[in-house]
PDB file of C-alpha atoms in Angstrom:
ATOM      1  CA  UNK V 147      22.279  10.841  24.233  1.00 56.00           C
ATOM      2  CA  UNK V 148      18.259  10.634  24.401  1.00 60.00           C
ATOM      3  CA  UNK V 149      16.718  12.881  21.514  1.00 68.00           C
ATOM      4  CA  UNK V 150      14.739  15.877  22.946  1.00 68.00           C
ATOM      5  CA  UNK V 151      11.155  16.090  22.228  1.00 67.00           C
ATOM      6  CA  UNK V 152      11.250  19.867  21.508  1.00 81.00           C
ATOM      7  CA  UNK V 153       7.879  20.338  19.558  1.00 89.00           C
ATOM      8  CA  UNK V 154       5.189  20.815  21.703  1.00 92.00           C
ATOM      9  CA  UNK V 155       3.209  18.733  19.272  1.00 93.00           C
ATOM     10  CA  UNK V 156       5.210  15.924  20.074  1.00 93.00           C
ATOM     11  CA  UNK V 157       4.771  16.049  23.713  1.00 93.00           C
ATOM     12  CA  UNK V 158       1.154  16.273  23.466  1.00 94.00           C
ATOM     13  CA  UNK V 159       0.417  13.251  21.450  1.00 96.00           C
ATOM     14  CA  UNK V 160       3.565  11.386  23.737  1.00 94.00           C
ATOM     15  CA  UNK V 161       1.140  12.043  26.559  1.00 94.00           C
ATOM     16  CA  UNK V 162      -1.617  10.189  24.888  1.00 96.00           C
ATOM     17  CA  UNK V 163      -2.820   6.657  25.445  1.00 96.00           C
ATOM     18  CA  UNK V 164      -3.291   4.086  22.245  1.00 96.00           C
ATOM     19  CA  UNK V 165      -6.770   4.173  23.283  1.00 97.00           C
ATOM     20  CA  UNK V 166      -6.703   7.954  23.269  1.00 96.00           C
ATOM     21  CA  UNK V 167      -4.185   9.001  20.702  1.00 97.00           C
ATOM     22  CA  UNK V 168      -5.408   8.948  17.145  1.00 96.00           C
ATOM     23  CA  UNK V 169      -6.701  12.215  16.115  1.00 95.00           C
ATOM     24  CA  UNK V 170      -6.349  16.042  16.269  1.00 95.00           C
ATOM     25  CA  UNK V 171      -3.823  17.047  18.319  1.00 94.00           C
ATOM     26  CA  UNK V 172      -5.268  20.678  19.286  1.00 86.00           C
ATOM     27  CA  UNK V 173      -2.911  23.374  19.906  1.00 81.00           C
ATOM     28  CA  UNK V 174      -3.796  25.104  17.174  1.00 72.00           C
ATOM     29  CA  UNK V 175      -6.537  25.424  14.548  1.00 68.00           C
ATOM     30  CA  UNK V 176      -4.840  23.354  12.115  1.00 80.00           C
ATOM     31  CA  UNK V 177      -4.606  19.899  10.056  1.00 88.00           C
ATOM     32  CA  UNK V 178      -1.911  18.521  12.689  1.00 93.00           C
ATOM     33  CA  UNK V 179      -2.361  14.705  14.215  1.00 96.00           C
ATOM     34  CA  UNK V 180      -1.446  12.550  16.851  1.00 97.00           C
ATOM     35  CA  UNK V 181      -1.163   8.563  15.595  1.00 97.00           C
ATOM     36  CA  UNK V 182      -0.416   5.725  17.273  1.00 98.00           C
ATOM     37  CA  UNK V 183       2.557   3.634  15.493  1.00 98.00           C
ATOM     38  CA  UNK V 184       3.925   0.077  16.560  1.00 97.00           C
ATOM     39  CA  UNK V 185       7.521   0.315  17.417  1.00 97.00           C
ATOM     40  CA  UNK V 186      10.473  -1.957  17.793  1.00 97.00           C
ATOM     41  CA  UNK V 187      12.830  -1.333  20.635  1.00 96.00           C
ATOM     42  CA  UNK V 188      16.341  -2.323  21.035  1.00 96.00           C
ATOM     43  CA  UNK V 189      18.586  -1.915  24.163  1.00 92.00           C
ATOM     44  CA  UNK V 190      21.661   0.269  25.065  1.00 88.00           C
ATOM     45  CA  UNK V 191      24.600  -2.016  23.387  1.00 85.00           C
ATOM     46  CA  UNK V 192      22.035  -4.256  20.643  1.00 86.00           C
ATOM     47  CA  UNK V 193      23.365  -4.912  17.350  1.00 82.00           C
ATOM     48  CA  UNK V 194      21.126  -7.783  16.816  1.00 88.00           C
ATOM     49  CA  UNK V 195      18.058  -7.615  15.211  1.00 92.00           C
ATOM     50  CA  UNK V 196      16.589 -10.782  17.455  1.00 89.00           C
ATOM     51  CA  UNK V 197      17.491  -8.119  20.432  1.00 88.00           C
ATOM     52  CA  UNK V 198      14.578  -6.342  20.359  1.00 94.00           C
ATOM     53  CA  UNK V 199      11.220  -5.776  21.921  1.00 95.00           C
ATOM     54  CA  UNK V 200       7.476  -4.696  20.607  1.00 96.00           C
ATOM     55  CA  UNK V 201       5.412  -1.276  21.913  1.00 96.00           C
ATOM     56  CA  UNK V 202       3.734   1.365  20.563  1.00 97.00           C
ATOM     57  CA  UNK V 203       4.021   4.932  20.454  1.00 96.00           C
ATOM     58  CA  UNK V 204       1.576   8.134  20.062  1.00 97.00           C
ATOM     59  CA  UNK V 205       3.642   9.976  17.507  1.00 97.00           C
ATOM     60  CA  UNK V 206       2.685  13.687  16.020  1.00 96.00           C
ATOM     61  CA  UNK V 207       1.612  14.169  12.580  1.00 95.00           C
ATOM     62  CA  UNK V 208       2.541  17.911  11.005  1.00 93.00           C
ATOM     63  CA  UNK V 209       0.258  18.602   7.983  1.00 90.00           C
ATOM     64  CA  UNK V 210       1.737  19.478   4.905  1.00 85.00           C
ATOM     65  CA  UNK V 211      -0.142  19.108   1.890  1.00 81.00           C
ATOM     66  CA  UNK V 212      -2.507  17.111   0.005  1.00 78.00           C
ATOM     67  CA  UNK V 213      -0.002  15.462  -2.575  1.00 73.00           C
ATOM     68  CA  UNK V 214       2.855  13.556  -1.949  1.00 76.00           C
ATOM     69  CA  UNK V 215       5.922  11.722  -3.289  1.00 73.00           C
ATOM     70  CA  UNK V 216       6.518   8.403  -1.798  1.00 74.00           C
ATOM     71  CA  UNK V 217       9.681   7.943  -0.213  1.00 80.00           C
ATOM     72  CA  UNK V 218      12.035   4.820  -0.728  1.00 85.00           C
ATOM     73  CA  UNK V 219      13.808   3.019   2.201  1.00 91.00           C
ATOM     74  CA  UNK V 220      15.713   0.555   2.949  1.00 91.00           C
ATOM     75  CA  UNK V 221      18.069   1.137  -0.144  1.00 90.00           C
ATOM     76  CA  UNK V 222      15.351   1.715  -2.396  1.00 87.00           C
ATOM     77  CA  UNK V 223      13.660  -1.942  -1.452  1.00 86.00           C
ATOM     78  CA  UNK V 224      10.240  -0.483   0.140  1.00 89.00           C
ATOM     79  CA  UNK V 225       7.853   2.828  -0.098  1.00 90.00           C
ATOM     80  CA  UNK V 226       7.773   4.517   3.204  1.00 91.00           C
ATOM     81  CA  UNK V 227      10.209   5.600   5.750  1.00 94.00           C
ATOM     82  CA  UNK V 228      11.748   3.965   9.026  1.00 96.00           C
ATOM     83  CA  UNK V 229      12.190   6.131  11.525  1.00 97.00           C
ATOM     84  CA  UNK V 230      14.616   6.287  14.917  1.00 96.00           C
ATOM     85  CA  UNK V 231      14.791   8.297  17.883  1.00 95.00           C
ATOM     86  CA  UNK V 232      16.864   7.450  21.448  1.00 92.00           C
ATOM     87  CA  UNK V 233      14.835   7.390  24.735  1.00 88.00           C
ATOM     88  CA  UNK V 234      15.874   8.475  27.426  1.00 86.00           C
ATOM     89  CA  UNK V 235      16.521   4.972  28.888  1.00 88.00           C
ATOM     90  CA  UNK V 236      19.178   5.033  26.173  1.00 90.00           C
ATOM     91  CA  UNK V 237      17.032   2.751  23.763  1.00 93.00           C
ATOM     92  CA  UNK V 238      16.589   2.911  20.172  1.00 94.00           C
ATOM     93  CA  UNK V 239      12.796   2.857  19.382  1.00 96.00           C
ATOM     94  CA  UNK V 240      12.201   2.779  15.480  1.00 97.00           C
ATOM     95  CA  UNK V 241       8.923   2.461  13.586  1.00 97.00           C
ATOM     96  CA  UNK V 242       8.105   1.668   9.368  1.00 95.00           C
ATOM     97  CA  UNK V 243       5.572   4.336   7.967  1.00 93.00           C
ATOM     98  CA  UNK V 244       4.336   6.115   4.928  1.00 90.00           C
ATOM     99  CA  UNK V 245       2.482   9.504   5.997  1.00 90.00           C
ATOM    100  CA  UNK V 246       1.597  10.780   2.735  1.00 86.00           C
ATOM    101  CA  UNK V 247       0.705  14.576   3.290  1.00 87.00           C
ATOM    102  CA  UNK V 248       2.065  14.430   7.050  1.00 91.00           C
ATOM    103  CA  UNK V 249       5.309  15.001   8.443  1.00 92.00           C
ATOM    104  CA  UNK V 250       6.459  12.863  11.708  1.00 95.00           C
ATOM    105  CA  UNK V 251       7.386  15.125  14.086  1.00 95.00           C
ATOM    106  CA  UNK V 252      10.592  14.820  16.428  1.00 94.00           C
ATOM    107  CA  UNK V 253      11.720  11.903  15.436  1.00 96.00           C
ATOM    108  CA  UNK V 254      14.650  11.351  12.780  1.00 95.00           C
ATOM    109  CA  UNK V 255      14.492   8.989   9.630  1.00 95.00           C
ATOM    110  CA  UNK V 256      17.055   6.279   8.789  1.00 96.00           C
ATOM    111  CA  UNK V 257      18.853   6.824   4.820  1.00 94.00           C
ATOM    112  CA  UNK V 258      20.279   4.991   2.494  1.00 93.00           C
ATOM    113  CA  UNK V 259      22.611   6.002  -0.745  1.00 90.00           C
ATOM    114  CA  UNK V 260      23.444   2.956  -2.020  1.00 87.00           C
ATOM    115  CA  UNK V 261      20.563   0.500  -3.775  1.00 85.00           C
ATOM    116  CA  UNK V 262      19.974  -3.352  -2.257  1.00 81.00           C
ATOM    117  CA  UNK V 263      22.191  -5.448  -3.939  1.00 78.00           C
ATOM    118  CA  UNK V 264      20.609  -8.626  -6.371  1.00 68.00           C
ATOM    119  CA  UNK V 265      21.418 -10.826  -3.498  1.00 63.00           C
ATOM    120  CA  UNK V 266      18.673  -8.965  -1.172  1.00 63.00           C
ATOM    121  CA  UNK V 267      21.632  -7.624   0.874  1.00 78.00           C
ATOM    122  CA  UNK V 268      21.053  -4.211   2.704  1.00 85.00           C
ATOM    123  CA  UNK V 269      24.417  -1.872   3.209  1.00 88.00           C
ATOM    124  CA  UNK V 270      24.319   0.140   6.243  1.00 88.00           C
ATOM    125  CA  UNK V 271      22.368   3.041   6.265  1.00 93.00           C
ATOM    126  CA  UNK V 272      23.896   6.708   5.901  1.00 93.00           C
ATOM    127  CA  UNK V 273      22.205   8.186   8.142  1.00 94.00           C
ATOM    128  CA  UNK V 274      20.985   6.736  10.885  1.00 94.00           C
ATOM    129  CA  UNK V 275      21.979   3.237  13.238  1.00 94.00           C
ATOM    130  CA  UNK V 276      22.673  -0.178  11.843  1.00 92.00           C
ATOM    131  CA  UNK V 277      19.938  -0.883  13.299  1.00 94.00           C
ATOM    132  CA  UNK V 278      17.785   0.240  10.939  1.00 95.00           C
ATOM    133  CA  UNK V 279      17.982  -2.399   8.786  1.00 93.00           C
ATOM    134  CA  UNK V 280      16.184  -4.732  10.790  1.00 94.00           C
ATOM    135  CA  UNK V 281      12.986  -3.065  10.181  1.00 93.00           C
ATOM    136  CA  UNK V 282      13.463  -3.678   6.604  1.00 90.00           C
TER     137      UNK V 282
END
């Protein structure tokens, strides 16, 4: 099932062009963003990482503070977050990013419990698709 773009935020900076998209987003009188990310898409049925194809997206940035803690993904192995969402195509686009101070809007991010073991090996994610691991 595609995942709704429900914030208008989000459906401003969607409508945006890479050439166009970095920068306020303008609804309001606030710190919020639109930033364009490269993304990896993979189709309906994929399960292999090789599956996939480059793009781009024009994702919202929600402003929330000056200071920040640094996430950890991909079971602790790298600072930032990778982040999912399903098209409506029935696609899983996914992106890497650290937003320190900004929140992505509308789109969901991939988790991990368990740490990378010595031998580099990722488990599956908690939350989130297998898929997730690939952009590790």
């Amino acid at each position: 099932m595609p995942d709704e773009m429900t914030d208008p935020r989000a459906k401003v900076c969607a409508g945006r062009t890479a050439e166009d998209c970095d920068g306020p987003i303008g609804i309001a009188d606030d710190n919020d963003t639109c930033q364009w990310v490269s993304t990896t898409s993979y189709g309906k049925d994929t399960s292999e990482c090789s599956d996939s194809k480059k793009g781009g997206a024009c994702i919202a940035l929600s402003y929330v503070g000056d200071g920040c803690e640094v996430t950890a993904a991909c079971a602790g192995a790298k600072e930032g977050t990778v982040y999912f969402r399903t098209t409506a195509t029935c696609e899983t686009e996914m992106f890497f990013g650290d937003f320190c101070g900004s929140a992505v809007v509308d789109w969901n991010s991939c988790g991990w419990t368990e740490p990378a073991t010595d031998m580099c090996a990722l488990p599956y994610p908690d939350a989130g698709p297998a898929l997730c691991n690939c952009n590790c």
